[in-house]
mmCIF file of C-alpha atoms in Angstrom:
data_model
loop_
_atom_site.group_PDB
_atom_site.id
_atom_site.type_symbol
_atom_site.label_atom_id
_atom_site.label_comp_id
_atom_site.label_asym_id
_atom_site.label_seq_id
_atom_site.Cartn_x
_atom_site.Cartn_y
_atom_site.Cartn_z
ATOM 1 C CA MET F 1 -15.744 -17.649 -14.491
ATOM 2 C CA ASP F 2 -19.220 -17.317 -13.001
ATOM 3 C CA ILE F 3 -21.153 -14.057 -12.763
ATOM 4 C CA TYR F 4 -19.527 -13.013 -9.570
ATOM 5 C CA ASP F 5 -16.059 -13.793 -10.869
ATOM 6 C CA LYS F 6 -16.949 -11.474 -13.853
ATOM 7 C CA LEU F 7 -18.269 -8.765 -11.550
ATOM 8 C CA ASN F 8 -15.108 -8.868 -9.369
ATOM 9 C CA ALA F 9 -12.863 -8.761 -12.435
ATOM 10 C CA ARG F 10 -14.771 -5.614 -13.630
ATOM 11 C CA ILE F 11 -14.497 -3.871 -10.283
ATOM 12 C CA ASP F 12 -10.750 -4.776 -10.264
ATOM 13 C CA GLU F 13 -10.304 -2.653 -13.321
ATOM 14 C CA ILE F 14 -11.358 0.541 -11.419
ATOM 15 C CA GLY F 15 -9.064 2.553 -9.148
ATOM 16 C CA PHE F 16 -7.100 0.453 -6.674
ATOM 17 C CA GLY F 17 -9.065 -2.542 -7.916
ATOM 18 C CA PHE F 18 -10.394 -5.555 -6.054
ATOM 19 C CA PRO F 19 -7.647 -8.211 -5.746
ATOM 20 C CA ARG F 20 -8.568 -11.863 -5.156
ATOM 21 C CA SER F 21 -8.850 -13.355 -1.681
ATOM 22 C CA TYR F 22 -7.188 -16.661 -1.352
ATOM 23 C CA ILE F 23 -9.991 -17.936 0.780
ATOM 24 C CA LYS F 24 -12.674 -16.601 -1.735
ATOM 25 C CA ALA F 25 -13.925 -13.927 0.724
ATOM 26 C CA ASP F 26 -14.103 -11.549 -2.334
ATOM 27 C CA LYS F 27 -16.803 -13.568 -3.930
ATOM 28 C CA ARG F 28 -18.750 -14.145 -0.579
ATOM 29 C CA LEU F 29 -18.523 -10.420 0.076
ATOM 30 C CA MET F 30 -20.065 -9.416 -3.204
ATOM 31 C CA LYS F 31 -22.790 -11.974 -2.788
ATOM 32 C CA GLN F 32 -23.824 -9.957 0.271
ATOM 33 C CA ILE F 33 -23.983 -6.772 -1.886
ATOM 34 C CA PHE F 34 -24.930 -7.799 -5.328
ATOM 35 C CA THR F 35 -27.728 -10.023 -6.426
ATOM 36 C CA GLU F 36 -27.166 -12.015 -9.690
ATOM 37 C CA GLU F 37 -29.494 -9.604 -11.463
ATOM 38 C CA ASP F 38 -27.431 -6.663 -10.062
ATOM 39 C CA CYS F 39 -24.307 -8.340 -11.482
ATOM 40 C CA LYS F 40 -25.750 -8.683 -14.957
ATOM 41 C CA ASP F 41 -27.038 -5.040 -15.024
ATOM 42 C CA PHE F 42 -23.766 -3.803 -13.619
ATOM 43 C CA LEU F 43 -21.671 -5.703 -16.302
ATOM 44 C CA ALA F 44 -24.065 -4.278 -18.922
ATOM 45 C CA MET F 45 -22.803 -0.742 -18.174
ATOM 46 C CA ASP F 46 -20.119 0.930 -20.207
ATOM 47 C CA LYS F 47 -17.051 2.337 -18.439
ATOM 48 C CA GLY F 48 -17.444 6.032 -17.522
ATOM 49 C CA TYR F 49 -20.763 7.872 -16.928
ATOM 50 C CA GLN F 50 -23.853 7.131 -19.042
ATOM 51 C CA THR F 51 -27.421 8.130 -19.121
ATOM 52 C CA ALA F 52 -30.438 5.786 -18.904
ATOM 53 C CA ALA F 53 -31.035 6.492 -22.618
ATOM 54 C CA GLN F 54 -27.470 5.423 -23.517
ATOM 55 C CA TYR F 55 -27.826 2.297 -21.283
ATOM 56 C CA ALA F 56 -31.147 1.409 -22.989
ATOM 57 C CA ALA F 57 -29.763 1.847 -26.554
ATOM 58 C CA LYS F 58 -26.799 -0.435 -25.780
ATOM 59 C CA ASN F 59 -28.873 -3.184 -24.217
ATOM 60 C CA GLY F 60 -32.018 -3.222 -26.197
ATOM 61 C CA ILE F 61 -34.545 -2.111 -23.587
ATOM 62 C CA THR F 62 -36.748 0.900 -22.985
ATOM 63 C CA GLU F 63 -35.317 3.981 -21.239
ATOM 64 C CA GLU F 64 -37.789 3.428 -18.478
ATOM 65 C CA GLN F 65 -36.498 -0.023 -17.852
ATOM 66 C CA ALA F 66 -32.953 1.285 -18.066
ATOM 67 C CA LYS F 67 -33.682 3.918 -15.457
ATOM 68 C CA GLU F 68 -35.348 1.335 -13.094
ATOM 69 C CA LYS F 69 -32.267 -0.839 -13.230
ATOM 70 C CA LEU F 70 -29.747 1.994 -12.730
ATOM 71 C CA ASP F 71 -31.692 3.588 -9.957
ATOM 72 C CA ARG F 72 -32.019 0.284 -8.088
ATOM 73 C CA MET F 73 -28.311 -0.212 -8.252
ATOM 74 C CA ALA F 74 -27.635 3.391 -7.189
ATOM 75 C CA PHE F 75 -29.836 3.079 -4.148
ATOM 76 C CA ARG F 76 -28.244 -0.295 -3.258
ATOM 77 C CA GLY F 77 -24.835 1.470 -3.233
ATOM 78 C CA GLU F 78 -23.509 -0.423 -6.247
ATOM 79 C CA ILE F 79 -23.004 2.448 -8.714
ATOM 80 C CA PHE F 80 -22.925 6.251 -8.404
ATOM 81 C CA ARG F 81 -25.664 8.685 -9.664
ATOM 82 C CA ARG F 82 -25.313 12.274 -10.293
ATOM 83 C CA HIS F 83 -27.733 14.840 -11.689
ATOM 84 C CA SER F 84 -27.235 16.755 -14.897
ATOM 85 C CA LYS F 85 -25.563 20.182 -14.663
ATOM 86 C CA GLU F 86 -28.174 21.379 -17.090
ATOM 87 C CA GLU F 87 -31.579 22.029 -15.476
ATOM 88 C CA GLY F 88 -33.978 19.232 -16.470
ATOM 89 C CA GLY F 89 -31.217 17.194 -18.037
ATOM 90 C CA PRO F 90 -30.843 13.375 -17.573
ATOM 91 C CA ASP F 91 -29.102 11.783 -14.609
ATOM 92 C CA GLU F 92 -25.748 10.167 -15.262
ATOM 93 C CA TYR F 93 -24.718 6.880 -13.675
ATOM 94 C CA GLY F 94 -21.238 5.498 -13.293
ATOM 95 C CA GLN F 95 -19.313 2.425 -11.901
ATOM 96 C CA HIS F 96 -17.184 3.388 -8.969
ATOM 97 C CA PRO F 97 -14.094 1.797 -7.259
ATOM 98 C CA PHE F 98 -14.475 -0.486 -4.311
ATOM 99 C CA VAL F 99 -13.110 2.478 -2.271
ATOM 100 C CA LEU F 100 -14.270 5.334 -2.238
ATOM 101 C CA GLY F 101 -17.523 3.748 -3.517
ATOM 102 C CA ILE F 102 -19.157 0.359 -3.128
ATOM 103 C CA LEU F 103 -17.648 -0.266 0.328
ATOM 104 C CA GLU F 104 -18.689 3.069 1.942
ATOM 105 C CA TRP F 105 -22.057 2.870 0.416
ATOM 106 C CA GLN F 106 -22.909 -0.322 2.178
ATOM 107 C CA ILE F 107 -23.097 1.522 5.598
ATOM 108 C CA LYS F 108 -26.739 0.714 5.841
ATOM 109 C CA ASN F 109 -26.648 -2.818 4.204
ATOM 110 C CA PRO F 110 -29.095 -4.898 6.313
ATOM 111 C CA ARG F 111 -27.100 -8.035 5.686
ATOM 112 C CA ASN F 112 -24.778 -7.991 8.704
ATOM 113 C CA LYS F 113 -22.799 -10.922 7.354
ATOM 114 C CA TRP F 114 -21.145 -8.632 4.802
ATOM 115 C CA LEU F 115 -19.155 -6.995 7.696
ATOM 116 C CA LYS F 116 -17.618 -10.305 8.588
ATOM 117 C CA GLU F 117 -16.803 -11.134 4.908
ATOM 118 C CA LEU F 118 -15.311 -7.578 4.610
ATOM 119 C CA SER F 119 -12.927 -8.357 7.454
ATOM 120 C CA LEU F 120 -11.961 -11.766 6.088
ATOM 121 C CA TYR F 121 -11.390 -10.135 2.667
ATOM 122 C CA ILE F 122 -9.013 -7.526 3.948
ATOM 123 C CA MET F 123 -7.013 -10.119 5.839
ATOM 124 C CA SER F 124 -6.847 -12.543 2.985
ATOM 125 C CA SER F 125 -6.139 -10.407 -0.065
ATOM 126 C CA LYS F 126 -3.496 -7.981 -1.270
ATOM 127 C CA TRP F 127 -5.766 -5.034 -1.097
ATOM 128 C CA GLY F 128 -4.113 -3.081 1.640
ATOM 129 C CA LYS F 129 -0.655 -3.777 0.268
ATOM 130 C CA ARG F 130 -1.790 -2.692 -3.244
ATOM 131 C CA MET F 131 -3.117 0.623 -1.953
ATOM 132 C CA SER F 132 0.295 1.363 -0.403
ATOM 133 C CA GLN F 133 2.110 1.253 -3.777
ATOM 134 C CA THR F 134 0.918 4.393 -5.437
ATOM 135 C CA MET F 135 -0.633 7.773 -4.671
ATOM 136 C CA PRO F 136 -2.560 7.394 -1.448
ATOM 137 C CA PHE F 137 -6.344 7.477 -1.264
ATOM 138 C CA TYR F 138 -6.223 10.294 1.341
ATOM 139 C CA ARG F 139 -3.981 13.275 1.935
ATOM 140 C CA THR F 140 -3.775 15.218 5.236
ATOM 141 C CA VAL F 141 -4.702 18.859 5.400
ATOM 142 C CA PRO F 142 -3.979 20.958 8.599
ATOM 143 C CA MET F 143 -6.996 22.645 10.236
ATOM 144 C CA HIS F 144 -5.190 26.027 10.332
ATOM 145 C CA LYS F 145 -3.118 27.439 7.442
ATOM 146 C CA GLU F 146 -1.565 29.882 9.858
ATOM 147 C CA PHE F 147 0.238 26.881 11.405
ATOM 148 C CA VAL F 148 2.435 26.743 8.261
ATOM 149 C CA GLU F 149 5.574 28.869 8.539
ATOM 150 C CA GLY F 150 7.744 30.237 5.639
ATOM 151 C CA SER F 151 5.811 28.533 2.897
ATOM 152 C CA VAL F 152 2.978 29.395 0.332
ATOM 153 C CA VAL F 153 -0.135 27.529 1.407
ATOM 154 C CA MET F 154 -1.906 26.466 -1.884
ATOM 155 C CA PRO F 155 -5.731 26.577 -2.026
ATOM 156 C CA TYR F 156 -5.982 22.737 -1.958
ATOM 157 C CA GLU F 157 -3.902 22.766 1.364
ATOM 158 C CA ASP F 158 -6.305 25.161 3.159
ATOM 159 C CA ILE F 159 -9.430 23.261 4.473
ATOM 160 C CA GLU F 160 -11.631 26.314 4.388
ATOM 161 C CA THR F 161 -10.692 27.169 0.771
ATOM 162 C CA VAL F 162 -11.400 23.450 -0.142
ATOM 163 C CA LEU F 163 -14.862 23.767 1.337
ATOM 164 C CA ASP F 164 -15.299 27.108 -0.496
ATOM 165 C CA ARG F 165 -15.020 25.113 -3.811
ATOM 166 C CA HIS F 166 -18.333 23.413 -3.124
ATOM 167 C CA LYS F 167 -21.992 24.523 -2.614
ATOM 168 C CA VAL F 168 -23.681 21.467 -1.234
ATOM 169 C CA PHE F 169 -22.598 19.445 1.915
ATOM 170 C CA ALA F 170 -23.784 16.285 3.679
ATOM 171 C CA VAL F 171 -22.449 14.286 6.635
ATOM 172 C CA GLY F 172 -22.707 10.513 6.930
ATOM 173 C CA THR F 173 -21.571 7.765 9.372
ATOM 174 C CA CYS F 174 -17.904 6.707 9.347
ATOM 175 C CA LEU F 175 -17.821 3.138 8.193
ATOM 176 C CA CYS F 176 -14.598 2.471 10.018
ATOM 177 C CA ARG F 177 -16.018 3.536 13.309
ATOM 178 C CA LYS F 178 -19.192 1.587 12.693
ATOM 179 C CA LEU F 179 -16.961 -1.521 12.289
ATOM 180 C CA ASP F 180 -15.128 -0.663 15.527
ATOM 181 C CA LYS F 181 -18.479 -0.205 17.386
ATOM 182 C CA LEU F 182 -19.267 -3.832 16.641
ATOM 183 C CA LYS F 183 -16.439 -4.895 18.964
ATOM 184 C CA GLY F 184 -18.446 -3.744 21.946
ATOM 185 C CA PRO F 185 -16.251 -3.313 25.097
ATOM 186 C CA PHE F 186 -13.150 -4.184 23.035
ATOM 187 C CA ASN F 187 -13.530 -1.114 20.948
ATOM 188 C CA PRO F 188 -10.791 1.383 21.656
ATOM 189 C CA CYS F 189 -12.428 4.230 19.648
ATOM 190 C CA LYS F 190 -14.574 6.631 21.482
ATOM 191 C CA HIS F 191 -15.032 9.324 18.771
ATOM 192 C CA PRO F 192 -18.266 10.223 17.187
ATOM 193 C CA LEU F 193 -19.722 8.214 14.272
ATOM 194 C CA GLU F 194 -21.193 11.028 12.123
ATOM 195 C CA THR F 195 -17.973 12.618 10.757
ATOM 196 C CA CYS F 196 -17.792 11.784 7.043
ATOM 197 C CA ILE F 197 -18.408 14.927 4.982
ATOM 198 C CA MET F 198 -19.386 14.751 1.387
ATOM 199 C CA CYS F 199 -19.600 17.671 -1.111
ATOM 200 C CA ASP F 200 -21.716 18.665 -4.082
ATOM 201 C CA ASP F 201 -22.674 15.524 -6.235
ATOM 202 C CA TYR F 202 -21.560 13.213 -3.530
ATOM 203 C CA ALA F 203 -23.537 15.075 -0.922
ATOM 204 C CA THR F 204 -26.681 14.809 -3.051
ATOM 205 C CA TYR F 205 -26.106 11.126 -3.631
ATOM 206 C CA TYR F 206 -25.615 10.471 0.052
ATOM 207 C CA VAL F 207 -28.837 12.323 1.058
ATOM 208 C CA GLU F 208 -30.950 10.882 -1.693
ATOM 209 C CA THR F 209 -29.935 7.209 -0.987
ATOM 210 C CA GLY F 210 -30.366 7.602 2.785
ATOM 211 C CA LEU F 211 -26.751 7.461 3.601
ATOM 212 C CA GLY F 212 -26.401 10.949 5.130
ATOM 213 C CA ARG F 213 -28.121 14.313 5.770
ATOM 214 C CA TYR F 214 -27.687 17.789 4.490
ATOM 215 C CA ILE F 215 -25.516 20.247 6.506
ATOM 216 C CA THR F 216 -24.167 23.720 5.903
ATOM 217 C CA LYS F 217 -20.500 24.694 5.240
ATOM 218 C CA GLU F 218 -20.419 26.169 8.864
ATOM 219 C CA GLU F 219 -21.681 22.889 10.281
ATOM 220 C CA ALA F 220 -19.001 21.039 8.336
ATOM 221 C CA LEU F 221 -16.249 23.249 9.684
ATOM 222 C CA GLU F 222 -17.596 22.766 13.249
ATOM 223 C CA ILE F 223 -17.360 18.964 12.764
ATOM 224 C CA LEU F 224 -13.701 19.475 11.784
ATOM 225 C CA ARG F 225 -13.008 21.940 14.714
ATOM 226 C CA GLU F 226 -14.466 19.371 17.212
ATOM 227 C CA GLY F 227 -12.309 16.878 15.686
ATOM 228 C CA GLU F 228 -9.234 18.999 16.336
ATOM 229 C CA LYS F 229 -10.175 19.222 20.130
ATOM 230 C CA ASP F 230 -10.338 15.382 20.475
ATOM 231 C CA GLY F 231 -7.340 14.427 18.466
ATOM 232 C CA ARG F 232 -8.857 13.742 14.990
ATOM 233 C CA ILE F 233 -6.989 14.760 11.849
ATOM 234 C CA ILE F 234 -8.473 16.035 8.508
ATOM 235 C CA ASN F 235 -8.056 13.512 5.613
ATOM 236 C CA VAL F 236 -9.260 14.734 2.247
ATOM 237 C CA THR F 237 -9.860 12.552 -0.806
ATOM 238 C CA ASN F 238 -6.669 12.890 -2.804
ATOM 239 C CA SER F 239 -7.901 15.666 -5.117
ATOM 240 C CA GLN F 240 -7.806 19.430 -5.120
ATOM 241 C CA ASP F 241 -11.593 19.403 -4.863
ATOM 242 C CA GLY F 242 -11.598 17.225 -1.886
ATOM 243 C CA GLU F 243 -15.107 15.829 -2.452
ATOM 244 C CA ASN F 244 -14.842 13.654 0.682
ATOM 245 C CA ILE F 245 -13.521 15.109 3.930
ATOM 246 C CA CYS F 246 -12.990 12.719 6.794
ATOM 247 C CA SER F 247 -12.226 13.498 10.412
ATOM 248 C CA CYS F 248 -9.971 10.428 11.161
ATOM 249 C CA CYS F 249 -8.422 8.990 14.209
ATOM 250 C CA ASP F 250 -5.614 6.506 14.750
ATOM 251 C CA CYS F 251 -7.858 4.140 16.798
ATOM 252 C CA GLY F 252 -10.622 3.809 14.380
ATOM 253 C CA CYS F 253 -9.495 4.692 10.795
ATOM 254 C CA GLY F 254 -8.950 1.725 8.538
ATOM 255 C CA MET F 255 -6.886 3.768 6.035
ATOM 256 C CA LEU F 256 -4.542 4.896 8.740
ATOM 257 C CA TRP F 257 -4.248 1.299 9.991
ATOM 258 C CA MET F 258 -3.352 0.141 6.449
ATOM 259 C CA LYS F 259 -0.790 3.040 6.197
ATOM 260 C CA LYS F 260 1.052 1.622 9.136
ATOM 261 C CA LYS F 261 0.616 -2.094 8.361
ATOM 262 C CA PHE F 262 1.572 -1.740 4.721
ATOM 263 C CA PRO F 263 4.372 0.786 4.394
ATOM 264 C CA GLY F 264 5.146 1.724 0.896
ATOM 265 C CA PRO F 265 5.735 4.637 -1.511
ATOM 266 C CA SER F 266 2.358 6.161 -0.641
ATOM 267 C CA LYS F 267 3.124 6.922 2.890
ATOM 268 C CA ASP F 268 5.433 9.773 1.867
ATOM 269 C CA LEU F 269 2.567 11.422 -0.075
ATOM 270 C CA TRP F 270 -0.006 11.535 2.647
ATOM 271 C CA ALA F 271 0.984 15.046 3.659
ATOM 272 C CA ASN F 272 2.956 18.073 2.135
ATOM 273 C CA PHE F 273 4.025 19.332 5.697
ATOM 274 C CA PHE F 274 5.906 18.109 8.620
ATOM 275 C CA SER F 275 6.322 19.526 12.242
ATOM 276 C CA VAL F 276 9.393 21.454 13.296
ATOM 277 C CA ILE F 277 10.178 22.236 16.978
ATOM 278 C CA ASP F 278 11.885 25.483 17.931
ATOM 279 C CA TYR F 279 14.129 24.516 20.907
ATOM 280 C CA ASP F 280 14.624 28.149 21.888
ATOM 281 C CA LYS F 281 10.912 28.298 22.750
ATOM 282 C CA CYS F 282 10.326 24.601 23.755
ATOM 283 C CA VAL F 283 10.147 23.980 27.557
ATOM 284 C CA SER F 284 9.920 20.189 27.142
ATOM 285 C CA CYS F 285 6.395 20.007 28.658
ATOM 286 C CA GLY F 286 5.413 17.066 26.504
ATOM 287 C CA SER F 287 2.026 18.438 25.373
ATOM 288 C CA CYS F 288 2.922 17.852 21.762
ATOM 289 C CA ALA F 289 3.887 14.174 22.437
ATOM 290 C CA LYS F 290 0.526 13.615 24.296
ATOM 291 C CA ARG F 291 -1.452 15.163 21.441
ATOM 292 C CA CYS F 292 0.145 13.300 18.569
ATOM 293 C CA PRO F 293 -2.209 10.434 17.669
ATOM 294 C CA PHE F 294 0.632 8.574 15.927
ATOM 295 C CA GLY F 295 3.384 8.704 18.567
ATOM 296 C CA CYS F 296 5.681 10.652 16.093
ATOM 297 C CA ILE F 297 6.956 12.827 18.868
ATOM 298 C CA LYS F 298 9.192 11.324 21.569
ATOM 299 C CA ARG F 299 11.579 12.483 24.244
ATOM 300 C CA ASP F 300 15.284 11.757 23.687
ATOM 301 C CA LYS F 301 18.071 10.924 26.246
ATOM 302 C CA GLU F 302 18.704 14.625 26.577
ATOM 303 C CA GLY F 303 15.230 15.362 27.484
ATOM 304 C CA LYS F 304 14.276 17.067 24.152
ATOM 305 C CA TYR F 305 11.288 16.146 22.220
ATOM 306 C CA ARG F 306 11.998 14.961 18.658
ATOM 307 C CA VAL F 307 9.762 14.564 15.589
ATOM 308 C CA ASN F 308 10.041 11.395 13.556
ATOM 309 C CA LEU F 309 9.847 13.035 10.228
ATOM 310 C CA GLU F 310 9.308 9.646 8.373
ATOM 311 C CA GLU F 311 5.964 9.216 10.335
ATOM 312 C CA CYS F 312 4.825 12.813 10.784
ATOM 313 C CA MET F 313 1.491 13.296 9.163
ATOM 314 C CA GLY F 314 1.703 17.067 9.041
ATOM 315 C CA CYS F 315 -1.745 17.346 10.696
ATOM 316 C CA GLY F 316 -0.943 20.239 13.049
ATOM 317 C CA LEU F 317 -2.417 18.779 16.232
ATOM 318 C CA CYS F 318 0.825 19.164 17.986
ATOM 319 C CA VAL F 319 0.970 22.804 16.956
ATOM 320 C CA SER F 320 -2.412 23.568 18.472
ATOM 321 C CA ALA F 321 -1.412 21.792 21.713
ATOM 322 C CA CYS F 322 1.836 23.777 22.177
ATOM 323 C CA LYS F 323 1.066 26.820 24.472
ATOM 324 C CA LYS F 324 4.622 28.172 23.823
ATOM 325 C CA ARG F 325 4.051 28.308 20.123
ATOM 326 C CA ALA F 326 7.246 26.206 19.739
ATOM 327 C CA ILE F 327 6.098 24.093 16.878
ATOM 328 C CA VAL F 328 5.157 25.055 13.345
ATOM 329 C CA LEU F 329 4.594 23.141 10.096
ATOM 330 C CA HIS F 330 6.981 23.343 7.199
ATOM 331 C CA LYS F 331 6.315 22.418 3.631
ATOM 332 C CA LYS F 332 8.153 19.317 2.343
ATOM 333 C CA GLU F 333 10.666 19.983 -0.588
ATOM 334 C CA ASN F 334 9.038 17.248 -2.573
ATOM 335 C CA ALA F 335 5.420 18.377 -1.965
ATOM 336 C CA TYR F 336 3.146 17.290 -4.795
ATOM 337 C CA VAL F 337 0.115 18.710 -6.474
ATOM 338 C CA PRO F 338 -2.919 16.366 -6.349
ATOM 339 C CA PRO F 339 -5.146 15.863 -9.291
ATOM 340 C CA VAL F 340 -8.089 18.266 -9.560
ATOM 341 C CA THR F 341 -11.062 15.919 -9.127
ATOM 342 C CA TYR F 342 -11.701 12.578 -7.576
ATOM 343 C CA ASP F 343 -12.522 11.204 -11.029
ATOM 344 C CA ASP F 344 -8.922 12.304 -12.102
ATOM 345 C CA ALA F 345 -7.537 10.548 -9.043
ATOM 346 C CA VAL F 346 -9.428 7.351 -9.922
ATOM 347 C CA GLU F 347 -7.851 7.452 -13.336
ATOM 348 C CA ILE F 348 -4.353 7.709 -11.902
ATOM 349 C CA TRP F 349 -4.909 4.840 -9.561
ATOM 350 C CA THR F 350 -6.414 2.758 -12.297
ATOM 351 C CA LYS F 351 -3.410 3.259 -14.647
ATOM 352 C CA GLU F 352 -0.768 2.850 -11.726
ATOM 353 C CA THR F 353 -2.458 -0.371 -10.348
ATOM 354 C CA LYS F 354 -2.801 -1.888 -13.783
ATOM 355 C CA LYS F 355 0.858 -1.085 -14.527
ATOM 356 C CA ASP F 356 2.258 -2.582 -11.320
ATOM 357 C CA TRP F 357 -0.043 -5.499 -10.391
ATOM 358 C CA LYS F 358 -1.659 -8.474 -12.125
ATOM 359 C CA ARG F 359 -5.350 -7.835 -12.376
ATOM 360 C CA TYR F 360 -8.101 -10.127 -10.990
ATOM 361 C CA LYS F 361 -8.398 -12.361 -14.197
#
């Protein structure tokens, strides 16, 4: 194994991992992101978070040298950096999964060839299929808790309450839509690029590394409200804290594309809700079917609109489109409680992926 094989093997041990590409696009992709020096410094890190002092003690270098190496990797989008909760305390650095992590943090990578290698990697590896086998990366949260009828809406199911858990917000460019924009006139997605919302430590990281800009909580809500108007749904990183909030569309979101292309156990866990039509109120106008971005609502032979419950994302867009208030969201009987933080989610993905799949090496 050369240095890039070792790097990929290490990344494959985190979260959903980084499975091999049968045309070696995985190695070519990482060569567009990591230099050989970066690989060595990355592999010299311990698992979990560490300070520059801890990294220095492990590798026999000065703390200043350690901080220079770790900051370099953080600014290249190869590792994550967060500030100490104690005022004046040392920064902490940690290896992150390929998604959410290394992939999204390459949004400003000047080497355009990495985008081509990314596309080849997705098509030539089991990455998408692997992500469909366990708890999904995202979960869908409706824009309005009042759309839910007859059920208790938990705090992590109410987007405003999710935002209230945080103090710092930033917005960055959606990588999926940036990739679609490269298709030029063949790009079906016309939605705005700047829609990825990061919170707290992730917001600070995005701004300090040039990946995004600070916004207020009210501005974050406005982005989500605008998304509701043009048919985007709210997907939240699968944790109660919801550190990353995306305004996704069926025409541009890579995660939604993989959900359809690689059906598996994860598809039933994307949402805790589903749409229900009240036929006493429904006038069969078809507004709900036109608004559904996934084609989950179709007219039957009797002229009634039916919801495909296996595909419904519980986003509530059809509810807001119905002028007769003939649609509501109901909570699933098998609704699940997501882990508290993104770090907790990564731990679950790591264990499940390690259990169910052969690792890189």
